[in-house]
Amino acid sequence: MNGMIFVLGLLIIVIVFVIIVIGIYNGLVALRNRVKNSWSQIDVQLKRRHDLIPNLVETAKGFMKHENETFVAVTEARSKAMNAGNSGSVKDIGAAEADLSGSLAKLLLTVENYPELKANQNFLALQEELTSTENKIAFSRQAYNDDVMMLNNKVEMFPSSIIAGMFNFEKADFFEIEDKAEKLAPKVSFN
Amino acid sequence: MWELIQQNKRKSKFIFAGMFFILIGLSVSIGLAVEYPVGGYWGAFIGFVLWAVQSSVAYYFGDKIVLRVSQATKVSKESYPQLHNIVEEMKIAASQPYMPEIYVINDEAMNAFATGIRPEKSAICVTAGLLESLNRDELQGVVAHEMSHIINRDVLFMTFAGVMLGTINMISKGFIIGTRAGTSNSRRGRLGSGASKSHPALMLVALVFAIIAPLLANIFYYAISRKREYLADATAVRLTRYPEGLASALEKISGTASNLIWYNSITAPMFIINPMAFSNQDSLFSSSTHPPTPKRIGILRALQNGGKVSFRDYQAIYAKQSGDSKLLPDTALKDKSQIAVRTGMVAAAGVAAAGISRKGAVRNVTDLIMANNGYMFLPCTCGLKIKVPPTMGKSSTQCPRCGKFLTVPSVTAGITHKDDKTSPVAGAVSSFKRENPDSWESFTCSCGFAHQLSPLFRGRRVTCKKCRKIIQVDYPE
């Protein structure tokens, strides 16, 4: 009789333990999927930006004849960012995209000197698209980093850290784009 | 993070349960009064059925009805690219799986609202006036506020609470009218044998209940609505990270007196600014769905200056300004991340910023000319601005739209300040108290001459142009 109660109690403890482990495991999987999903959101927006840039450059070129340097910088930064997107890690992509943001910001600042271009309907539409895409990148980055933070906390904290270790859950990288636009504020020179 | 805030339903459930008890209590007491004791069950049953029918109508057709009646048209990305982009940005910022539908109301009034009891069928609706007058950052602030109503499930809660409030009001009004008719007619004839079973004491209890219940329900309803409005503001700046956008949008919207578009008491909490009231007070008994706009703007500006936009910062500033430390739900405050304000896009990207709409500008100029010619401006509660010619010579006028009678404000004469040395005007005999110094206000002098005070006027006295009398101008606290 006593033996049976002992076995039953042990069985209940084991079942409760298994349920807890399953719960934590499922939570980790859900978080990992969320991180993946929010990364794909960023990816969509980054690709969208890459697609927009050739159009923008083409439209602007017609008006800005003397800004070849700026165009080259943007185009180069774009191809670098695309390469990083195909092969690189989250950190590499972040660095390449930051460069692209910087050179784009520089281009848009130069546009200020060309009132005809600023009045061009086609360009205005492109600019709105680009602004919106930049915003979407920023907002999806925010959402992604929130999710990464949650996943990393779970992977590091006890008791979920044990299960994360058993099933090879890894910490994800934050997506950092260093804000180069601010550093690129117009430099005034009196030469 | 957004899921966490959604889960903060405990308080809302409490309020909701409270209103439900009021509803059932009211129906039971009326039922008991009409026929003791079986009437109690019937009362509860009828009250519940009324509520259930209205709620299911609101659940299944509410969105469509609201959009249809407000004559909103669904718009595509092609026709409104910027608006579409902004909504999409906010959808991404809130990491929502569903893209709300976008509607535009062809009305020059400035307002916006969200519908969507079910988040997958949500919609954000803005007026043409809003699109015309706001720049990108401001529009983003407004859209973020509406998106916050959707992700915080305010639409769901406020619609059901609104329906409940409506049902309570309906039952109590019906009962009061019914008893009035009952006492004047012969009751036996109307109610048959049932009337003989009615209990006079219970009748009295039911009557008292019928009077108190709507008041109680109103307090519940409006208090929760105002809190949710603050939460939506806090969530909006958490999404956009740019409080100044929403602040200046609110300023622009409240600056235009004509918030005329379609609304009712159920949809009012969904608008960005309460379309029903001119002065929004923040007291417990205030029957306004929205907190006072200047207060909302004040908090947002303080956030912008502080440089941080997390829920905790919003709460801290609110607590500092009003001494009340309970505003946002605890689940929102659990989020400890610090989020810095970003710079506005309008300045950075140089997107053409629209000022006041052309139509609005023309109207403003016309108003100025009329003001100069001695016309008075009387804002009616229905939203219409009535222009009264200086020669009218009557002390009240009727609103051409809603038919309400409005008194033409005039100076309060006969107050002598002989001994009062603190008075800025020595020996002033008349004074006028401004109700709303941020808008045009008019009053007549005791000699009958009409005066206008502009929103910019902050002087302490006015000299009557006709009788040269000095009129003291007082301001609210």
PDB file of C-alpha atoms in Angstrom, chain A residues 34 41 45 48 108-109 112 118 124 127-129 131-133 135-143 146-147 149-150 179 182, chain B residues 1 3 77 81-82 85-86 88-93 95 136 140 238-241 337 339 342-343 345 348-352:
ATOM      1  CA  ARG A  34       9.353  35.210 -33.473  1.00  0.00           C
ATOM      2  CA  GLN A  41      10.348  41.715 -41.688  1.00  0.00           C
ATOM      3  CA  GLN A  45      12.340  46.334 -45.904  1.00  0.00           C
ATOM      4  CA  ARG A  48      12.805  47.188 -50.692  1.00  0.00           C
ATOM      5  CA  LEU A 108      19.090  63.708 -49.761  1.00  0.00           C
ATOM      6  CA  LEU A 109      20.914  66.631 -48.190  1.00  0.00           C
ATOM      7  CA  GLU A 112      18.225  70.590 -51.077  1.00  0.00           C
ATOM      8  CA  LYS A 118      12.557  68.837 -55.206  1.00  0.00           C
ATOM      9  CA  LEU A 124       8.740  63.255 -54.501  1.00  0.00           C
ATOM     10  CA  GLN A 127      11.399  60.186 -51.669  1.00  0.00           C
ATOM     11  CA  GLU A 128       8.207  59.350 -49.791  1.00  0.00           C
ATOM     12  CA  GLU A 129       8.772  55.658 -50.510  1.00  0.00           C
ATOM     13  CA  THR A 131      11.424  57.821 -46.181  1.00  0.00           C
ATOM     14  CA  SER A 132       8.761  55.279 -45.403  1.00  0.00           C
ATOM     15  CA  THR A 133      11.130  52.378 -46.038  1.00  0.00           C
ATOM     16  CA  ASN A 135      11.011  54.252 -41.088  1.00  0.00           C
ATOM     17  CA  LYS A 136       9.881  50.690 -41.598  1.00  0.00           C
ATOM     18  CA  ILE A 137      13.474  49.497 -41.224  1.00  0.00           C
ATOM     19  CA  ALA A 138      13.774  51.466 -38.000  1.00  0.00           C
ATOM     20  CA  PHE A 139      10.473  50.172 -36.641  1.00  0.00           C
ATOM     21  CA  SER A 140      11.049  46.564 -37.606  1.00  0.00           C
ATOM     22  CA  ARG A 141      14.543  46.785 -36.135  1.00  0.00           C
ATOM     23  CA  GLN A 142      12.976  47.926 -32.895  1.00  0.00           C
ATOM     24  CA  ALA A 143      10.546  44.995 -32.901  1.00  0.00           C
ATOM     25  CA  ASP A 146      12.773  43.492 -28.524  1.00  0.00           C
ATOM     26  CA  ASP A 147      12.271  39.869 -29.541  1.00  0.00           C
ATOM     27  CA  MET A 149      16.199  40.594 -25.977  1.00  0.00           C
ATOM     28  CA  MET A 150      13.429  38.263 -24.807  1.00  0.00           C
ATOM     29  CA  ASP A 179      23.184  56.290 -36.868  1.00  0.00           C
ATOM     30  CA  GLU A 182      23.672  62.479 -37.563  1.00  0.00           C
TER      31      GLU A 182
ATOM     32  CA  MET B   1       5.556  43.407 -25.176  1.00  0.00           C
ATOM     33  CA  GLU B   3       0.687  41.123 -25.727  1.00  0.00           C
ATOM     34  CA  LYS B  77      -2.079  52.602 -51.648  1.00  0.00           C
ATOM     35  CA  PRO B  81       0.567  56.453 -50.783  1.00  0.00           C
ATOM     36  CA  GLN B  82       1.781  58.429 -47.783  1.00  0.00           C
ATOM     37  CA  ASN B  85       2.919  53.981 -45.792  1.00  0.00           C
ATOM     38  CA  ILE B  86       2.382  55.558 -42.397  1.00  0.00           C
ATOM     39  CA  GLU B  88       2.105  50.217 -42.547  1.00  0.00           C
ATOM     40  CA  GLU B  89       4.961  51.727 -40.539  1.00  0.00           C
ATOM     41  CA  MET B  90       2.832  51.691 -37.422  1.00  0.00           C
ATOM     42  CA  LYS B  91       1.712  48.144 -38.117  1.00  0.00           C
ATOM     43  CA  ILE B  92       5.372  47.125 -38.267  1.00  0.00           C
ATOM     44  CA  ALA B  93       6.276  49.142 -35.174  1.00  0.00           C
ATOM     45  CA  SER B  95       4.510  44.060 -34.814  1.00  0.00           C
ATOM     46  CA  ARG B 136       4.102  63.515 -42.068  1.00  0.00           C
ATOM     47  CA  GLN B 140       2.191  59.469 -37.993  1.00  0.00           C
ATOM     48  CA  ARG B 238       6.343  54.359 -27.701  1.00  0.00           C
ATOM     49  CA  LEU B 239       5.643  53.368 -31.302  1.00  0.00           C
ATOM     50  CA  THR B 240       6.777  56.519 -33.073  1.00  0.00           C
ATOM     51  CA  ARG B 241       9.399  57.633 -30.547  1.00  0.00           C
ATOM     52  CA  SER B 337      13.697  49.482 -21.585  1.00  0.00           C
ATOM     53  CA  ILE B 339      13.753  54.431 -25.503  1.00  0.00           C
ATOM     54  CA  ARG B 342      14.309  60.368 -32.463  1.00  0.00           C
ATOM     55  CA  THR B 343      14.490  63.416 -34.646  1.00  0.00           C
ATOM     56  CA  MET B 345      11.446  63.328 -40.335  1.00  0.00           C
ATOM     57  CA  ALA B 348      15.396  65.669 -41.811  1.00  0.00           C
ATOM     58  CA  ALA B 349      13.984  64.525 -45.109  1.00  0.00           C
ATOM     59  CA  GLY B 350      12.546  67.813 -46.266  1.00  0.00           C
ATOM     60  CA  VAL B 351       9.169  66.360 -47.198  1.00  0.00           C
ATOM     61  CA  ALA B 352       6.901  69.204 -48.137  1.00  0.00           C
TER      62      ALA B 352
END
